[in-house]
Amino acid sequence: MPDKKKNIINMTNIIKRYYIGQPNELQILNGIDLRVDEGEFVAIVGQSGSGKSTLMNIIGALDRPTEGEYFFNNRDISKMSDKELSKIRNKEIGFVFQNFNLIPRATALKNVELPMVYAKVGRKERTQRAKELLEMVDMSSRYNHNPNELSGGQKQRVAIARAMANNPNLILADEPTGALDTKTGRTVMDIFHKLHSEGKTIVLITHSPELAEETERIITISDGNIISDVVKK
């Protein structure tokens, strides 16, 4: 296992406002402090409107905080250009979304290859790695199927394989079982547990206490504040 002391996410006093300076100015995050170390499996739990999606977007470098500091892998996100942030999203963070976000007209293999295309990995190497990743999630018989030929669970397995394409430091999963039935959701969670056992850092965004209980640390957010942070022994 990796040294758990290495910091992946280090947030201090993260504030996020929208419509700044307007009568309808809205503050969503109220000074979030959050640290996640390498190798942790963390759940961020909250009801709709709690601020967890806004926090996820900032963790994933999809959005910037209005105030506060965010160091990802010891680098200050707030000082990075859009191009630098795009590179981090491509190479260092693997995203898994509730609605899969697969490219409809591309095969499973091409979907998994895509992040490696952006990372300028050679064709032969990326095809080989994409096949290995699809095999890892038990999708080797579906290389050449488009998303419309796959079930929800199969789409999510492809999405997980894609998230792993560039061997990221962090997997950020937003309600990854939300569109799946219980049995299929179980299969997807089992894949996350396997990745975690291999040393991957995983942050799971969920409204489900049952899913959160499967992780080793549960952070609860409400009205833009972290109201509890429980590490399970």
Coordinates of C-alpha atoms in Angstrom, one line a residue:
M1 CA 0.0 0.0 0.0
P2 CA 1.2 3.6 -0.6
D3 CA 2.4 5.9 2.2
K4 CA -0.9 7.2 3.5
K5 CA 0.8 10.4 4.6
K6 CA 1.1 11.7 1.1
N7 CA -1.5 14.4 0.6
I8 CA -3.7 14.4 -2.6
I9 CA -6.4 17.0 -1.7
N10 CA -5.7 19.9 0.6
M11 CA -8.4 22.5 0.8
T12 CA -8.4 25.5 3.2
N13 CA -11.4 27.8 3.7
I14 CA -13.0 27.1 0.3
I15 CA -15.8 29.5 -0.4
K16 CA -17.9 29.4 -3.6
R17 CA -20.3 32.1 -4.6
Y18 CA -22.4 32.6 -7.7
Y19 CA -23.9 35.8 -9.2
I20 CA -21.2 37.8 -7.4
G21 CA -22.2 41.5 -6.8
Q22 CA -25.7 40.9 -8.0
P23 CA -28.9 41.1 -5.8
N24 CA -29.3 37.3 -6.1
E25 CA -25.7 36.5 -5.0
L26 CA -25.6 33.0 -3.6
Q27 CA -22.9 31.4 -1.4
I28 CA -22.9 27.6 -1.8
L29 CA -19.7 26.6 0.1
N30 CA -19.0 28.4 3.4
G31 CA -15.3 27.8 4.1
I32 CA -14.6 24.1 3.5
D33 CA -11.4 22.6 5.0
L34 CA -10.7 19.1 3.5
R35 CA -7.7 16.9 3.3
V36 CA -7.6 13.5 1.6
D37 CA -4.4 11.4 1.7
E38 CA -3.2 8.9 -1.0
G39 CA -4.9 5.5 -0.7
E40 CA -8.0 6.7 1.1
F41 CA -11.5 5.6 0.1
V42 CA -13.7 8.6 1.1
A43 CA -17.4 9.2 0.8
I44 CA -18.8 12.8 0.6
V45 CA -22.5 12.5 1.6
G46 CA -25.2 15.1 1.4
Q47 CA -28.7 15.7 0.3
S48 CA -29.6 17.6 -2.9
G49 CA -28.7 21.2 -2.5
S50 CA -26.1 20.5 0.3
G51 CA -23.2 21.8 -1.8
K52 CA -21.6 18.3 -2.5
S53 CA -21.8 18.7 -6.3
T54 CA -20.2 22.1 -6.1
L55 CA -17.5 20.7 -3.9
M56 CA -17.0 17.8 -6.3
N57 CA -16.5 20.2 -9.3
I58 CA -13.8 22.1 -7.3
I59 CA -12.1 18.9 -6.3
G60 CA -12.1 17.7 -9.9
A61 CA -10.7 21.1 -11.2
L62 CA -13.9 21.5 -13.2
D63 CA -14.6 24.8 -11.3
R64 CA -12.5 27.3 -9.3
P65 CA -13.3 28.4 -5.7
T66 CA -14.2 32.1 -5.1
E67 CA -11.9 32.2 -2.1
G68 CA -9.6 29.8 -0.3
E69 CA -6.7 27.6 -1.2
Y70 CA -6.8 24.2 -3.0
F71 CA -3.6 22.2 -3.4
F72 CA -3.9 19.1 -5.5
N73 CA -0.8 16.8 -5.2
N74 CA 1.0 19.8 -3.6
R75 CA 0.2 22.2 -6.5
D76 CA -1.9 25.3 -6.1
I77 CA -4.9 24.8 -8.3
S78 CA -5.9 28.5 -8.0
K79 CA -2.7 29.7 -9.7
M80 CA -3.1 27.3 -12.7
S81 CA -4.2 28.3 -16.2
D82 CA -7.2 26.7 -17.9
K83 CA -4.7 24.7 -20.0
E84 CA -2.9 23.4 -16.9
L85 CA -6.2 22.4 -15.3
S86 CA -7.3 20.6 -18.4
K87 CA -4.0 18.6 -18.2
I88 CA -4.7 17.7 -14.6
R89 CA -8.3 16.6 -15.4
N90 CA -7.0 14.4 -18.2
K91 CA -4.0 12.8 -16.6
E92 CA -4.4 12.9 -12.9
I93 CA -8.2 12.6 -12.1
G94 CA -10.4 9.8 -13.3
F95 CA -14.1 10.8 -13.5
V96 CA -17.0 8.4 -13.2
F97 CA -20.5 10.0 -13.5
Q98 CA -24.0 8.8 -12.8
N99 CA -25.0 9.2 -16.5
F100 CA -21.8 7.6 -17.8
N101 CA -20.8 10.4 -20.2
L102 CA -19.7 8.0 -22.9
I103 CA -19.4 9.1 -26.6
P104 CA -22.5 7.6 -28.3
R105 CA -20.9 6.9 -31.7
A106 CA -17.7 5.4 -30.4
T107 CA -17.1 1.8 -29.4
A108 CA -16.3 0.8 -25.8
L109 CA -12.6 0.5 -26.8
K110 CA -12.5 4.0 -28.4
N111 CA -14.2 5.5 -25.4
V112 CA -11.5 4.1 -23.1
E113 CA -8.8 5.2 -25.5
L114 CA -10.0 8.8 -25.7
P115 CA -8.2 10.2 -22.6
M116 CA -5.0 8.6 -23.8
V117 CA -5.5 10.3 -27.2
Y118 CA -5.6 13.6 -25.4
A119 CA -2.5 12.6 -23.4
K120 CA -0.7 11.8 -26.7
V121 CA -0.2 8.1 -26.0
G122 CA 0.8 6.2 -29.1
R123 CA -2.0 4.2 -30.9
K124 CA -0.6 0.8 -30.3
E125 CA 0.1 1.4 -26.6
R126 CA -3.3 3.0 -25.9
T127 CA -5.2 0.3 -27.7
Q128 CA -3.4 -2.4 -25.7
R129 CA -4.0 -0.5 -22.4
A130 CA -7.7 0.1 -23.2
K131 CA -8.1 -3.7 -23.9
E132 CA -6.4 -4.5 -20.6
L133 CA -8.7 -2.1 -18.7
L134 CA -11.9 -3.4 -20.3
E135 CA -10.7 -6.9 -19.4
M136 CA -10.2 -5.7 -15.8
V137 CA -13.9 -4.7 -15.6
D138 CA -15.0 -7.8 -17.3
M139 CA -15.9 -6.1 -20.6
S140 CA -13.5 -7.8 -23.0
S141 CA -16.3 -9.3 -25.0
R142 CA -17.8 -5.8 -25.6
Y143 CA -14.8 -4.0 -27.2
N144 CA -16.6 -3.2 -30.4
H145 CA -20.0 -2.4 -29.0
N146 CA -21.3 1.2 -29.0
P147 CA -23.0 2.5 -25.8
N148 CA -26.5 2.0 -27.2
E149 CA -25.7 -1.7 -27.4
L150 CA -24.7 -1.9 -23.7
S151 CA -26.8 -2.1 -20.5
G152 CA -26.4 0.6 -17.8
G153 CA -24.0 -1.5 -15.8
Q154 CA -21.9 -2.3 -18.8
K155 CA -21.7 1.4 -19.6
Q156 CA -20.6 2.2 -16.1
R157 CA -17.9 -0.5 -16.3
V158 CA -16.7 1.1 -19.5
A159 CA -16.7 4.5 -17.8
I160 CA -14.6 3.1 -14.9
A161 CA -12.1 1.6 -17.4
R162 CA -12.0 5.0 -19.1
A163 CA -11.4 6.8 -15.7
M164 CA -8.3 4.5 -15.2
A165 CA -6.9 5.2 -18.7
N166 CA -4.1 7.5 -17.7
N167 CA -3.5 5.8 -14.3
P168 CA -4.8 8.9 -12.3
N169 CA -3.9 9.8 -8.8
L170 CA -7.6 10.2 -7.9
I171 CA -10.8 8.6 -9.0
L172 CA -13.8 10.9 -8.5
A173 CA -17.1 9.1 -8.7
D174 CA -20.3 11.1 -8.7
E175 CA -23.3 8.9 -7.8
P176 CA -21.8 6.1 -9.8
T177 CA -24.6 3.6 -9.0
G178 CA -27.5 6.2 -9.2
A179 CA -28.8 5.0 -12.5
L180 CA -28.3 1.3 -11.8
D181 CA -30.4 -1.5 -10.2
T182 CA -29.2 -2.9 -6.9
K183 CA -27.4 -5.9 -8.3
T184 CA -25.6 -4.0 -11.0
G185 CA -24.7 -1.3 -8.5
R186 CA -23.1 -4.0 -6.4
T187 CA -20.9 -5.0 -9.3
V188 CA -19.8 -1.4 -9.8
M189 CA -19.0 -1.0 -6.1
D190 CA -17.0 -4.2 -6.1
I191 CA -14.8 -2.8 -8.8
F192 CA -14.2 0.3 -6.7
H193 CA -13.2 -1.8 -3.7
K194 CA -10.8 -3.8 -5.9
L195 CA -9.2 -0.5 -7.2
H196 CA -8.9 0.8 -3.6
S197 CA -7.3 -2.5 -2.5
E198 CA -4.7 -1.9 -5.2
G199 CA -3.9 1.5 -3.7
K200 CA -6.1 3.9 -5.6
T201 CA -7.4 7.0 -3.9
I202 CA -11.2 7.2 -4.4
V203 CA -13.7 10.0 -3.5
L204 CA -17.3 8.9 -3.8
I205 CA -20.0 11.6 -4.0
T206 CA -23.3 10.1 -2.9
H207 CA -26.6 10.8 -1.2
S208 CA -26.8 7.2 -0.1
P209 CA -25.8 6.4 3.5
E210 CA -25.6 2.7 2.5
L211 CA -23.0 3.3 -0.1
A212 CA -21.1 5.7 2.1
E213 CA -20.9 2.9 4.8
E214 CA -18.8 0.9 2.4
T215 CA -16.0 3.4 2.5
E216 CA -13.4 4.0 5.2
R217 CA -14.2 7.6 5.9
I218 CA -17.5 9.5 5.6
I219 CA -17.7 13.3 5.3
T220 CA -21.1 14.8 5.6
I221 CA -21.9 18.1 4.0
S222 CA -25.0 20.2 4.7
D223 CA -25.8 23.8 3.7
G224 CA -22.3 24.3 2.4
N225 CA -20.6 23.2 5.6
I226 CA -18.8 19.9 6.6
I227 CA -20.8 18.9 9.6
S228 CA -19.0 15.6 10.3
D229 CA -15.9 13.7 9.2
V230 CA -15.8 10.2 10.5
V231 CA -12.9 7.8 10.0
K232 CA -14.0 4.2 10.5
K233 CA -11.5 1.8 12.2

